[in-house]
Every structure is written in structure tokens, then in C-alpha cells.
mmCIF file of C-alpha atoms and ligand atoms in Angstrom:
data_model
loop_
_atom_site.group_PDB
_atom_site.id
_atom_site.type_symbol
_atom_site.label_atom_id
_atom_site.label_comp_id
_atom_site.label_asym_id
_atom_site.label_seq_id
_atom_site.Cartn_x
_atom_site.Cartn_y
_atom_site.Cartn_z
ATOM 1 C CA MET I 33 97.660 -23.231 45.701
ATOM 2 C CA ARG I 34 97.996 -21.073 48.805
ATOM 3 C CA ALA I 35 96.601 -22.173 52.195
ATOM 4 C CA LEU I 36 96.068 -19.557 54.883
ATOM 5 C CA SER I 37 94.735 -19.683 58.402
ATOM 6 C CA GLY I 38 94.899 -17.883 61.721
ATOM 7 C CA ILE I 39 94.530 -18.813 65.369
ATOM 8 C CA LYS I 40 93.240 -16.291 67.833
ATOM 9 C CA PRO I 41 95.435 -16.375 70.940
ATOM 10 C CA THR I 42 93.009 -16.034 73.815
ATOM 11 C CA GLY I 43 94.097 -18.989 75.983
ATOM 12 C CA ALA I 44 96.076 -22.225 75.947
ATOM 13 C CA LEU I 45 95.551 -24.153 72.694
ATOM 14 C CA HIS I 46 93.511 -27.328 73.093
ATOM 15 C CA LEU I 47 92.481 -30.551 71.365
ATOM 16 C CA GLY I 48 89.677 -28.704 69.523
ATOM 17 C CA ASN I 49 92.175 -26.285 68.011
ATOM 18 C CA TYR I 50 94.521 -29.123 67.167
ATOM 19 C CA PHE I 51 92.104 -31.583 65.570
ATOM 20 C CA GLY I 52 89.858 -28.858 64.135
ATOM 21 C CA ALA I 53 92.572 -26.704 62.611
ATOM 22 C CA MET I 54 96.277 -27.056 63.496
ATOM 23 C CA LYS I 55 96.661 -30.697 62.476
ATOM 24 C CA GLN I 56 95.440 -29.784 58.997
ATOM 25 C CA HIS I 57 97.810 -26.843 58.830
ATOM 26 C CA ILE I 58 100.742 -29.090 59.656
ATOM 27 C CA GLU I 59 99.688 -31.725 57.116
ATOM 28 C CA LEU I 60 99.038 -29.188 54.346
ATOM 29 C CA GLN I 61 102.531 -27.720 54.655
ATOM 30 C CA GLU I 62 103.812 -30.738 52.714
ATOM 31 C CA GLN I 63 101.632 -29.985 49.660
ATOM 32 C CA HIS I 64 100.806 -26.286 49.562
ATOM 33 C CA GLU I 65 102.314 -22.909 50.103
ATOM 34 C CA GLY I 66 101.229 -21.925 53.627
ATOM 35 C CA PHE I 67 100.577 -18.642 55.444
ATOM 36 C CA TYR I 68 99.759 -19.085 59.141
ATOM 37 C CA PHE I 69 99.384 -16.278 61.602
ATOM 38 C CA ILE I 70 98.567 -15.561 65.215
ATOM 39 C CA ALA I 71 95.517 -13.300 65.152
ATOM 40 C CA ASN I 72 96.456 -10.849 67.902
ATOM 41 C CA TYR I 73 94.208 -8.057 66.572
ATOM 42 C CA HIS I 74 91.279 -10.461 66.870
ATOM 43 C CA SER I 75 92.281 -11.241 70.465
ATOM 44 C CA LEU I 76 92.302 -7.554 71.271
ATOM 45 C CA THR I 77 88.504 -7.605 71.049
ATOM 46 C CA THR I 78 88.512 -9.431 74.393
ATOM 47 C CA ILE I 79 92.080 -9.531 75.799
ATOM 48 C CA GLN I 80 92.909 -6.037 76.932
ATOM 49 C CA ASP I 81 96.033 -6.584 78.991
ATOM 50 C CA ALA I 82 99.307 -5.902 77.138
ATOM 51 C CA GLU I 83 101.528 -8.352 78.990
ATOM 52 C CA ARG I 84 98.980 -11.137 78.808
ATOM 53 C CA LEU I 85 98.437 -10.669 75.089
ATOM 54 C CA GLN I 86 102.188 -10.824 74.380
ATOM 55 C CA LYS I 87 102.459 -14.046 76.363
ATOM 56 C CA LEU I 88 99.461 -15.620 74.653
ATOM 57 C CA VAL I 89 100.975 -14.858 71.243
ATOM 58 C CA PHE I 90 104.327 -16.361 72.209
ATOM 59 C CA ASP I 91 102.664 -19.467 73.657
ATOM 60 C CA ALA I 92 100.576 -20.019 70.528
ATOM 61 C CA VAL I 93 103.684 -19.761 68.340
ATOM 62 C CA ILE I 94 105.667 -22.284 70.355
ATOM 63 C CA ASP I 95 102.665 -24.643 70.493
ATOM 64 C CA TYR I 96 102.596 -24.602 66.687
ATOM 65 C CA LEU I 97 106.343 -25.094 66.388
ATOM 66 C CA ALA I 98 106.367 -27.907 68.933
ATOM 67 C CA MET I 99 103.559 -29.703 67.087
ATOM 68 C CA GLY I 100 105.560 -29.604 63.861
ATOM 69 C CA LEU I 101 104.691 -26.485 61.885
ATOM 70 C CA ASP I 102 107.915 -25.889 59.978
ATOM 71 C CA PRO I 103 108.885 -22.246 59.413
ATOM 72 C CA GLN I 104 111.187 -23.371 56.582
ATOM 73 C CA LYS I 105 108.116 -24.571 54.696
ATOM 74 C CA VAL I 106 105.468 -21.986 55.623
ATOM 75 C CA ALA I 107 105.323 -18.351 56.690
ATOM 76 C CA LEU I 108 104.441 -18.136 60.386
ATOM 77 C CA PHE I 109 103.766 -14.576 61.543
ATOM 78 C CA ARG I 110 101.870 -12.180 63.776
ATOM 79 C CA GLN I 111 98.739 -10.697 62.198
ATOM 80 C CA SER I 112 99.680 -7.183 63.344
ATOM 81 C CA ASP I 113 103.062 -7.295 61.596
ATOM 82 C CA VAL I 114 101.217 -6.777 58.314
ATOM 83 C CA PRO I 115 99.472 -3.456 59.041
ATOM 84 C CA GLU I 116 97.981 -3.308 55.515
ATOM 85 C CA VAL I 117 95.389 -5.757 56.828
ATOM 86 C CA THR I 118 93.708 -3.037 58.889
ATOM 87 C CA GLU I 119 93.642 -0.754 55.854
ATOM 88 C CA LEU I 120 91.856 -3.407 53.790
ATOM 89 C CA THR I 121 89.428 -3.918 56.692
ATOM 90 C CA TRP I 122 88.251 -0.307 56.285
ATOM 91 C CA ILE I 123 87.912 -0.567 52.526
ATOM 92 C CA LEU I 124 85.851 -3.765 52.876
ATOM 93 C CA ALA I 125 83.674 -2.012 55.467
ATOM 94 C CA CYS I 126 82.801 0.582 52.839
ATOM 95 C CA VAL I 127 81.405 -1.986 50.389
ATOM 96 C CA THR I 128 79.711 -4.291 52.928
ATOM 97 C CA GLY I 129 76.122 -3.842 54.078
ATOM 98 C CA LYS I 130 75.569 -3.630 57.816
ATOM 99 C CA GLY I 131 73.008 -6.445 57.573
ATOM 100 C CA LEU I 132 75.767 -8.968 56.877
ATOM 101 C CA LEU I 133 77.605 -8.110 60.091
ATOM 102 C CA ASP I 134 74.337 -8.186 62.058
ATOM 103 C CA ARG I 135 74.254 -11.908 61.235
ATOM 104 C CA GLY I 136 77.835 -12.607 62.403
ATOM 105 C CA THR I 137 78.082 -15.505 64.859
ATOM 106 C CA THR I 138 80.736 -13.915 67.093
ATOM 107 C CA TYR I 139 78.583 -10.802 67.505
ATOM 108 C CA LYS I 140 75.386 -12.808 68.041
ATOM 109 C CA ASP I 141 77.088 -15.089 70.605
ATOM 110 C CA HIS I 142 78.142 -12.009 72.525
ATOM 111 C CA LEU I 143 74.619 -10.635 72.536
ATOM 112 C CA ALA I 144 73.229 -14.025 73.560
ATOM 113 C CA LYS I 145 75.549 -14.056 76.574
ATOM 114 C CA GLY I 146 74.168 -10.681 77.617
ATOM 115 C CA LEU I 147 77.504 -8.948 76.952
ATOM 116 C CA VAL I 148 77.725 -5.504 75.388
ATOM 117 C CA PRO I 149 79.823 -5.998 72.233
ATOM 118 C CA ASN I 150 82.497 -3.473 71.316
ATOM 119 C CA MET I 151 82.879 -2.449 67.666
ATOM 120 C CA GLY I 152 85.827 -4.850 67.339
ATOM 121 C CA ILE I 153 83.496 -7.781 68.029
ATOM 122 C CA TYR I 154 80.993 -6.402 65.546
ATOM 123 C CA CYS I 155 83.626 -5.852 62.851
ATOM 124 C CA TYR I 156 85.397 -9.179 63.541
ATOM 125 C CA PRO I 157 84.324 -10.697 60.172
ATOM 126 C CA LEU I 158 85.640 -7.653 58.254
ATOM 127 C CA LEU I 159 89.103 -8.048 59.760
ATOM 128 C CA MET I 160 88.996 -11.783 59.137
ATOM 129 C CA ALA I 161 87.967 -11.269 55.492
ATOM 130 C CA ALA I 162 90.853 -8.809 55.082
ATOM 131 C CA ASP I 163 93.216 -11.439 56.570
ATOM 132 C CA ILE I 164 92.110 -13.939 53.973
ATOM 133 C CA LEU I 165 91.750 -11.722 50.904
ATOM 134 C CA ILE I 166 94.958 -9.738 51.310
ATOM 135 C CA TYR I 167 97.077 -12.849 50.662
ATOM 136 C CA ARG I 168 94.989 -14.051 47.683
ATOM 137 C CA SER I 169 94.364 -17.268 49.639
ATOM 138 C CA ASP I 170 92.928 -20.248 47.772
ATOM 139 C CA ILE I 171 91.985 -22.427 50.728
ATOM 140 C CA VAL I 172 91.355 -21.632 54.374
ATOM 141 C CA PRO I 173 91.691 -24.696 56.638
ATOM 142 C CA VAL I 174 89.553 -24.160 59.769
ATOM 143 C CA GLY I 175 87.082 -25.835 62.119
ATOM 144 C CA LYS I 176 83.380 -25.808 61.244
ATOM 145 C CA ASP I 177 82.579 -22.869 63.523
ATOM 146 C CA GLN I 178 84.627 -20.576 61.275
ATOM 147 C CA VAL I 179 82.883 -21.429 58.010
ATOM 148 C CA GLN I 180 80.425 -18.543 58.245
ATOM 149 C CA HIS I 181 83.353 -16.131 58.444
ATOM 150 C CA ILE I 182 84.837 -17.565 55.272
ATOM 151 C CA GLU I 183 81.510 -17.307 53.475
ATOM 152 C CA PHE I 184 81.420 -13.657 54.534
ATOM 153 C CA ALA I 185 84.917 -13.216 53.065
ATOM 154 C CA GLN I 186 83.634 -14.699 49.787
ATOM 155 C CA ASP I 187 80.720 -12.253 49.842
ATOM 156 C CA MET I 188 82.989 -9.305 50.593
ATOM 157 C CA ALA I 189 85.371 -10.212 47.763
ATOM 158 C CA GLY I 190 82.304 -10.200 45.498
ATOM 159 C CA TYR I 191 81.096 -6.797 46.782
ATOM 160 C CA PHE I 192 84.514 -5.256 46.177
ATOM 161 C CA ASN I 193 84.970 -6.815 42.745
ATOM 162 C CA GLN I 194 81.503 -5.746 41.606
ATOM 163 C CA THR I 195 81.831 -2.220 42.951
ATOM 164 C CA PHE I 196 85.296 -1.590 41.486
ATOM 165 C CA ARG I 197 86.936 -4.291 39.377
ATOM 166 C CA PRO I 198 87.962 -7.918 39.910
ATOM 167 C CA VAL I 199 90.978 -7.706 42.194
ATOM 168 C CA LEU I 200 90.180 -10.002 45.125
ATOM 169 C CA LYS I 201 90.276 -13.784 44.890
ATOM 170 C CA ARG I 202 87.415 -15.911 46.226
ATOM 171 C CA PRO I 203 88.694 -18.299 48.938
ATOM 172 C CA GLU I 204 87.277 -21.731 49.820
ATOM 173 C CA PRO I 205 87.017 -23.190 53.341
ATOM 174 C CA ARG I 206 88.723 -26.541 53.990
ATOM 175 C CA LEU I 207 87.382 -28.646 56.871
ATOM 176 C CA ASN I 208 89.152 -31.410 58.733
ATOM 177 C CA GLU I 209 87.556 -34.828 58.996
ATOM 178 C CA THR I 210 86.654 -33.791 62.598
ATOM 179 C CA PRO I 211 84.622 -30.611 62.210
ATOM 180 C CA ILE I 212 83.667 -30.277 65.906
ATOM 181 C CA VAL I 213 85.641 -31.700 68.824
ATOM 182 C CA PRO I 214 83.546 -32.012 72.007
ATOM 183 C CA GLY I 215 84.798 -30.664 75.334
ATOM 184 C CA LEU I 216 84.646 -32.095 78.861
ATOM 185 C CA ASP I 217 80.938 -31.243 79.174
ATOM 186 C CA GLY I 218 79.977 -32.532 75.700
ATOM 187 C CA GLN I 219 79.540 -29.018 74.200
ATOM 188 C CA LYS I 220 82.009 -27.793 71.546
ATOM 189 C CA MET I 221 85.464 -27.666 73.147
ATOM 190 C CA SER I 222 86.273 -23.975 73.476
ATOM 191 C CA LYS I 223 88.472 -21.702 75.558
ATOM 192 C CA SER I 224 85.430 -19.594 76.230
ATOM 193 C CA TYR I 225 83.444 -22.521 77.702
ATOM 194 C CA GLY I 226 86.193 -23.596 80.126
ATOM 195 C CA ASN I 227 85.803 -27.217 78.956
ATOM 196 C CA THR I 228 89.165 -27.762 77.251
ATOM 197 C CA ILE I 229 91.914 -30.359 77.294
ATOM 198 C CA GLU I 230 95.080 -28.389 76.587
ATOM 199 C CA LEU I 231 97.784 -29.638 74.240
ATOM 200 C CA PHE I 232 100.496 -28.946 76.764
ATOM 201 C CA GLY I 233 98.838 -29.296 80.144
ATOM 202 C CA GLU I 234 100.521 -30.788 83.199
ATOM 203 C CA PRO I 235 100.099 -34.598 82.866
ATOM 204 C CA GLN I 236 98.407 -34.989 86.252
ATOM 205 C CA ALA I 237 96.026 -32.092 85.731
ATOM 206 C CA ILE I 238 95.064 -33.380 82.277
ATOM 207 C CA LYS I 239 94.433 -36.858 83.619
ATOM 208 C CA LYS I 240 92.176 -35.407 86.272
ATOM 209 C CA LYS I 241 90.216 -33.518 83.624
ATOM 210 C CA ILE I 242 89.859 -36.621 81.460
ATOM 211 C CA MET I 243 88.627 -38.693 84.389
ATOM 212 C CA ALA I 244 85.997 -35.976 85.026
ATOM 213 C CA ILE I 245 84.540 -35.958 81.471
ATOM 214 C CA LYS I 246 80.774 -35.898 81.716
ATOM 215 C CA THR I 247 79.156 -39.247 80.838
ATOM 216 C CA ASP I 248 75.678 -40.669 81.346
ATOM 217 C CA SER I 249 74.851 -42.983 84.230
ATOM 218 C CA THR I 250 74.480 -46.257 82.313
ATOM 219 C CA PRO I 251 75.720 -49.020 84.682
ATOM 220 C CA VAL I 252 78.909 -50.936 83.795
ATOM 221 C CA GLU I 253 77.148 -54.116 82.671
ATOM 222 C CA GLU I 254 74.700 -52.366 80.288
ATOM 223 C CA PRO I 255 75.410 -51.629 76.579
ATOM 224 C CA LYS I 256 76.375 -48.017 75.824
ATOM 225 C CA ASP I 257 75.989 -45.801 72.783
ATOM 226 C CA PRO I 258 79.401 -44.712 71.451
ATOM 227 C CA ALA I 259 77.777 -42.170 69.123
ATOM 228 C CA THR I 260 76.670 -39.958 72.015
ATOM 229 C CA CYS I 261 79.715 -40.417 74.267
ATOM 230 C CA THR I 262 82.338 -37.659 74.557
ATOM 231 C CA VAL I 263 84.991 -40.118 75.766
ATOM 232 C CA PHE I 264 84.469 -42.238 72.657
ATOM 233 C CA ALA I 265 84.570 -39.173 70.382
ATOM 234 C CA LEU I 266 87.955 -38.234 71.855
ATOM 235 C CA LEU I 267 89.266 -41.813 71.753
ATOM 236 C CA LYS I 268 88.425 -41.821 68.050
ATOM 237 C CA LEU I 269 90.741 -38.871 67.505
ATOM 238 C CA LEU I 270 93.690 -40.489 69.223
ATOM 239 C CA GLY I 271 93.422 -44.256 68.714
ATOM 240 C CA THR I 272 94.205 -46.437 65.704
ATOM 241 C CA PRO I 273 91.180 -47.600 63.644
ATOM 242 C CA ALA I 274 91.673 -51.164 64.942
ATOM 243 C CA GLU I 275 91.639 -50.083 68.569
ATOM 244 C CA ILE I 276 88.596 -47.856 67.998
ATOM 245 C CA ALA I 277 86.687 -50.741 66.409
ATOM 246 C CA THR I 278 87.369 -52.803 69.556
ATOM 247 C CA TRP I 279 86.146 -50.006 71.840
ATOM 248 C CA GLU I 280 83.032 -49.564 69.751
ATOM 249 C CA GLN I 281 82.281 -53.253 70.120
ATOM 250 C CA ARG I 282 82.877 -53.112 73.880
ATOM 251 C CA TYR I 283 80.564 -50.096 74.250
ATOM 252 C CA ARG I 284 77.794 -51.893 72.406
ATOM 253 C CA THR I 285 78.230 -55.204 74.241
ATOM 254 C CA GLY I 286 78.248 -53.773 77.776
ATOM 255 C CA GLY I 287 80.437 -54.902 80.667
ATOM 256 C CA MET I 288 82.728 -51.907 80.222
ATOM 257 C CA GLY I 289 82.778 -48.873 82.508
ATOM 258 C CA TYR I 290 83.456 -45.322 81.369
ATOM 259 C CA ALA I 291 86.400 -45.108 83.807
ATOM 260 C CA GLU I 292 88.253 -47.735 81.805
ATOM 261 C CA ALA I 293 87.723 -45.840 78.540
ATOM 262 C CA LYS I 294 88.865 -42.614 80.218
ATOM 263 C CA GLN I 295 91.982 -44.314 81.540
ATOM 264 C CA ARG I 296 92.895 -45.379 78.005
ATOM 265 C CA LEU I 297 92.126 -41.902 76.670
ATOM 266 C CA ALA I 298 94.563 -40.411 79.187
ATOM 267 C CA GLU I 299 97.258 -42.864 78.039
ATOM 268 C CA LEU I 300 96.676 -42.082 74.365
ATOM 269 C CA TYR I 301 96.802 -38.346 75.082
ATOM 270 C CA GLU I 302 100.140 -38.792 76.811
ATOM 271 C CA GLU I 303 101.523 -40.931 73.978
ATOM 272 C CA ARG I 304 100.598 -38.290 71.392
ATOM 273 C CA PHE I 305 101.385 -35.042 73.176
ATOM 274 C CA GLY I 306 103.832 -36.038 75.933
ATOM 275 C CA PRO I 307 106.833 -36.331 73.599
ATOM 276 C CA ARG I 308 106.150 -32.803 72.269
ATOM 277 C CA ARG I 309 106.571 -31.206 75.683
ATOM 278 C CA GLU I 310 110.324 -31.338 75.399
ATOM 279 C CA ALA I 311 110.278 -29.663 71.969
ATOM 280 C CA ARG I 312 108.038 -26.943 73.369
ATOM 281 C CA ALA I 313 110.345 -26.379 76.332
ATOM 282 C CA GLN I 314 113.252 -25.973 73.934
ATOM 283 C CA TRP I 315 111.417 -23.331 71.901
ATOM 284 C CA ALA I 316 110.343 -21.599 75.108
ATOM 285 C CA ALA I 317 114.012 -21.214 76.011
ATOM 286 C CA ARG I 318 114.821 -19.547 72.641
ATOM 287 C CA PRO I 319 112.592 -16.455 72.451
ATOM 288 C CA ASP I 320 115.021 -14.651 70.121
ATOM 289 C CA ASP I 321 114.880 -17.449 67.571
ATOM 290 C CA VAL I 322 111.102 -17.484 67.828
ATOM 291 C CA GLU I 323 111.057 -13.745 67.150
ATOM 292 C CA ASP I 324 113.340 -14.216 64.125
ATOM 293 C CA ILE I 325 110.894 -16.780 62.723
ATOM 294 C CA LEU I 326 107.988 -14.351 63.117
ATOM 295 C CA VAL I 327 109.908 -11.485 61.536
ATOM 296 C CA ALA I 328 110.915 -13.619 58.535
ATOM 297 C CA GLY I 329 107.329 -14.898 58.177
ATOM 298 C CA ALA I 330 105.913 -11.369 58.262
ATOM 299 C CA LYS I 331 108.384 -10.194 55.631
ATOM 300 C CA LYS I 332 107.211 -12.867 53.217
ATOM 301 C CA ALA I 333 103.524 -12.266 53.968
ATOM 302 C CA ARG I 334 103.821 -8.497 53.800
ATOM 303 C CA ALA I 335 105.342 -8.590 50.331
ATOM 304 C CA VAL I 336 102.161 -10.274 49.037
ATOM 305 C CA ALA I 337 99.886 -7.985 51.057
ATOM 306 C CA GLN I 338 101.551 -4.863 49.675
ATOM 307 C CA GLU I 339 101.135 -6.072 46.128
ATOM 308 C CA VAL I 340 97.440 -6.796 46.623
ATOM 309 C CA MET I 341 96.897 -3.469 48.391
ATOM 310 C CA ALA I 342 98.492 -1.605 45.501
ATOM 311 C CA ASP I 343 95.829 -3.132 43.200
ATOM 312 C CA VAL I 344 93.061 -2.497 45.734
ATOM 313 C CA ARG I 345 94.010 1.168 46.175
ATOM 314 C CA ASP I 346 94.292 1.667 42.459
ATOM 315 C CA ALA I 347 90.884 0.047 41.857
ATOM 316 C CA CYS I 348 89.110 2.286 44.344
ATOM 317 C CA GLY I 349 90.891 5.529 43.568
ATOM 318 C CA ILE I 350 93.063 5.888 46.643
ATOM 319 C CA LYS I 351 96.377 7.346 45.535
ATOM 320 C CA PRO I 352 99.417 5.130 46.124
ATOM 321 C CA ARG I 353 101.048 6.231 49.356
ATOM 322 C CA ASP I 354 104.436 7.029 47.840
ATOM 323 C CA ALA I 355 102.855 9.289 45.181
ATOM 324 C CA GLY I 356 102.745 12.080 47.778
HETATM 325 P P1 ADP J 237 88.124 -21.258 70.870
HETATM 326 O O1 ADP J 237 86.698 -21.604 70.574
HETATM 327 O O2 ADP J 237 88.709 -22.156 71.895
HETATM 328 O O3 ADP J 237 88.305 -19.786 71.208
HETATM 329 P P2 ADP J 237 89.254 -20.502 68.369
HETATM 330 O O4 ADP J 237 87.973 -19.813 68.018
HETATM 331 O O5 ADP J 237 90.455 -19.682 68.674
HETATM 332 O O6 ADP J 237 88.948 -21.510 69.540
HETATM 333 O O7 ADP J 237 89.604 -21.513 67.184
HETATM 334 C C1 ADP J 237 90.829 -21.638 66.496
HETATM 335 C C2 ADP J 237 90.671 -22.673 65.410
HETATM 336 O O8 ADP J 237 90.394 -23.949 66.000
HETATM 337 C C3 ADP J 237 89.510 -22.413 64.431
HETATM 338 O O9 ADP J 237 89.856 -22.818 63.138
HETATM 339 C C4 ADP J 237 88.413 -23.259 64.976
HETATM 340 O O10 ADP J 237 87.490 -23.638 63.982
HETATM 341 C C5 ADP J 237 89.161 -24.456 65.534
HETATM 342 N N1 ADP J 237 88.440 -25.022 66.674
HETATM 343 C C6 ADP J 237 88.314 -24.479 67.909
HETATM 344 N N2 ADP J 237 87.586 -25.266 68.713
HETATM 345 C C7 ADP J 237 87.223 -26.338 67.961
HETATM 346 C C8 ADP J 237 86.464 -27.523 68.230
HETATM 347 N N3 ADP J 237 85.958 -27.760 69.429
HETATM 348 N N4 ADP J 237 86.306 -28.397 67.231
HETATM 349 C C9 ADP J 237 86.833 -28.172 65.999
HETATM 350 N N5 ADP J 237 87.573 -27.084 65.693
HETATM 351 C C10 ADP J 237 87.763 -26.175 66.653
HETATM 352 N N1 LIG J 238 88.560 -16.182 63.807
HETATM 353 C C1 LIG J 238 89.498 -17.261 63.828
HETATM 354 C C2 LIG J 238 89.322 -18.034 65.140
HETATM 355 O O1 LIG J 238 88.685 -17.613 66.040
HETATM 356 C C3 LIG J 238 90.920 -16.792 63.750
HETATM 357 C C4 LIG J 238 91.194 -16.103 62.459
HETATM 358 C C5 LIG J 238 91.438 -14.772 62.279
HETATM 359 C C6 LIG J 238 91.267 -16.703 61.160
HETATM 360 N N2 LIG J 238 91.647 -14.488 60.985
HETATM 361 C C7 LIG J 238 91.559 -15.646 60.265
HETATM 362 C C8 LIG J 238 91.127 -18.008 60.688
HETATM 363 C C9 LIG J 238 91.682 -15.874 58.880
HETATM 364 C C10 LIG J 238 91.244 -18.233 59.310
HETATM 365 C C11 LIG J 238 91.522 -17.176 58.414
HETATM 366 O O2 LIG J 238 89.888 -19.064 65.256
#
């Protein structure tokens, strides 16, 4: 069973990325073969500054390593180091109706924000399907917001297989127990909403953010509803079940202020992520070793991609490259 996933480096990784996706990736490495990549071609749809993109890629890699992704167990690589992926993107484009991409969430979100989408935004799901299908992935562990993209990849595998012959494997999404992590304002936590709690923020700055999480104005003495409270949702991710049961009781009984819950959330954050800061700093000081990890990961991934592309080219009548 092969698990594959990607993270788009467009900003500092946050609790949504961790609990929605990364945590699963790290857990799955014990049971399954894993391919994990930093989706720099996807970032290029919005990050168009060479130096910044390089830094974002490096930061995402060391975040993963510091949180425990083990390059001895899985292949960790840069999306662009397997250039066959862009070739498959084109081939998939030729068997996919435009109507499917018109329904893409990334494209529609762009339109809804009044932005003029470039063709990269429009074709985002094609590139993502190529990412998934080129490694014959069985499962794709992601947050809920990415499920549509995986369904599109399933559809595109079907279009290709029906048009030519069965070459591409149908992948299945795999969700974490926390499909959507809320951000400081209660919306989905996302780099693009500016409502994130970073994995490796400065302790003081993070505490300030936590203390500013939006809550309702129920007075201290009144009972509160944990189900609608962002602070409680985040506590649930970080606390033990016993502690969470106590907080739930305290919310419902009243006599507890949100500031107290936030204070505890800040402590739990520090307990979980504080000790990883040192590991991250050590990786940050070893850029050559980080590069070696990415090169080794790409070599392993590319071997699979080249095999699949040989079948794909053969199925659709594109001569093998080395045949002249
Ligand atoms: P962002 O929305 O901050 O740009 P990405 O789109 O790069 O995040 O997401 C990377 C991975 O993290 C995806 O698998 C996505 O589903 C997951 N993810 C991101 N934000 C959340 C969230 N708030 N809750 C659950 N999963 C999330
Ligand atoms: N679109 C994903 C995101 O925004 C990143 C991504 C790119 C991805 N290619 C992928 C995730 C393939 C899973 C599989 O987070």
C-alpha cells in the first residue's frame, strides 16, 4: 500500500496543516510506503518571487523533519524534481472535459474573491491528479478541503483508462479524525485567511494570538457551548481525553472564563511544539543534508514516475523518448 501526499509551500505551516495532514503522514510512515513532496509547482500559481519560493520550500521541509517525518522510512522530495509530472499533466488535460475544471474549488475561490485566475490556478487539479496518479498511489492522506481534488484525480484516471487502456490506478482519499481545524476567527485555519497558529512561531507571539482567539461574549458565570467554541476545538486537538472531558464539563457548568481556557491552550501548544524547535533549528543549520534528503527522495520517486510514464506514453501512442 502506497501513501502519497503533498503540501503547497505558500507560508509558514500551521496547526491546520499539522492536524489535517502532516500528523497523519508521520503516523502512516510506520505502516505504509510513503511518498511526500513539497508542491512548489502548485505554489508558483501564486508565489512569483524566486528567493521567497526557495525559502518556503526549505522551511516546509525542515518543519516536516522536525515534526518527525523520517526520510529513512519515506521518500521526501520536491515536486519539481520529477519533471515527468508536468508531462502527465498535459496528457490528462487532453482527456479531461473543461466542465470538470470549471467546478474546481481553487478556481472558484479565486473568482469569488474577485481575483483574475491565471491558467495555473485553473489547471491546478490536473497537476494534482498527475502528482497522485504518476506514483500509482493507493491512499492520499489530506484535509477535507482537498477531497474534491482527489475525486477529480479518480475521474481523470477513469477518463484516461477508458480512452486508451487501464494504466492508471484509482486512488482513495484518507481523512484524519480532524477534517477541519478552525483558525483564530473561527473560519477554516488557512494561510490565505491570515488566521493561523504556526507550528514554529515565536512563543510570545503565539501566546498573543491564542489570547486573541475570537469567542462570544457569554459572561464568566454563564454556561458555554463547547461545540461552537474555537478555543475548545483547539484544546481538543492538544489535550488528553481526560482533560478535555473536564473542560467540557466546566464549559457546560459555567463559572469559567474563556481567558482561562486560552491560557491552558497556550501551555499545551508549548508542551507539544516547543520541544521541536530545537530539532528544527538543527535542521536549519544543515542545508546540505536537507538537500541530500530531497535528492535521494526524488531519485526514488522518479524511478516509479518514469515507469508509469513509459506505460502512459505507450498507451497513447507517444513514442518513447529514447527511441529517437
Ligand atoms: P492553506 O489553506 O493554509 O493554504 P494548504 O492548502 O497548503 O493549506 O493545505 C495543506 C494540507 O493541510 C492539505 O492536506 C489540507 O487539507 C490540510 N489543511 C490545511 N488547512 C487545514 C485546516 N484548517 N484543517 C484541516 N486540514 C487543513
Ligand atoms: N493541493 C494540495 C494543498 O493545497 C497540495 C498538493 C499538491 C497535494 N499535489 C498533491 C496533496 C497531491 C495531495 C496529493 O495542500
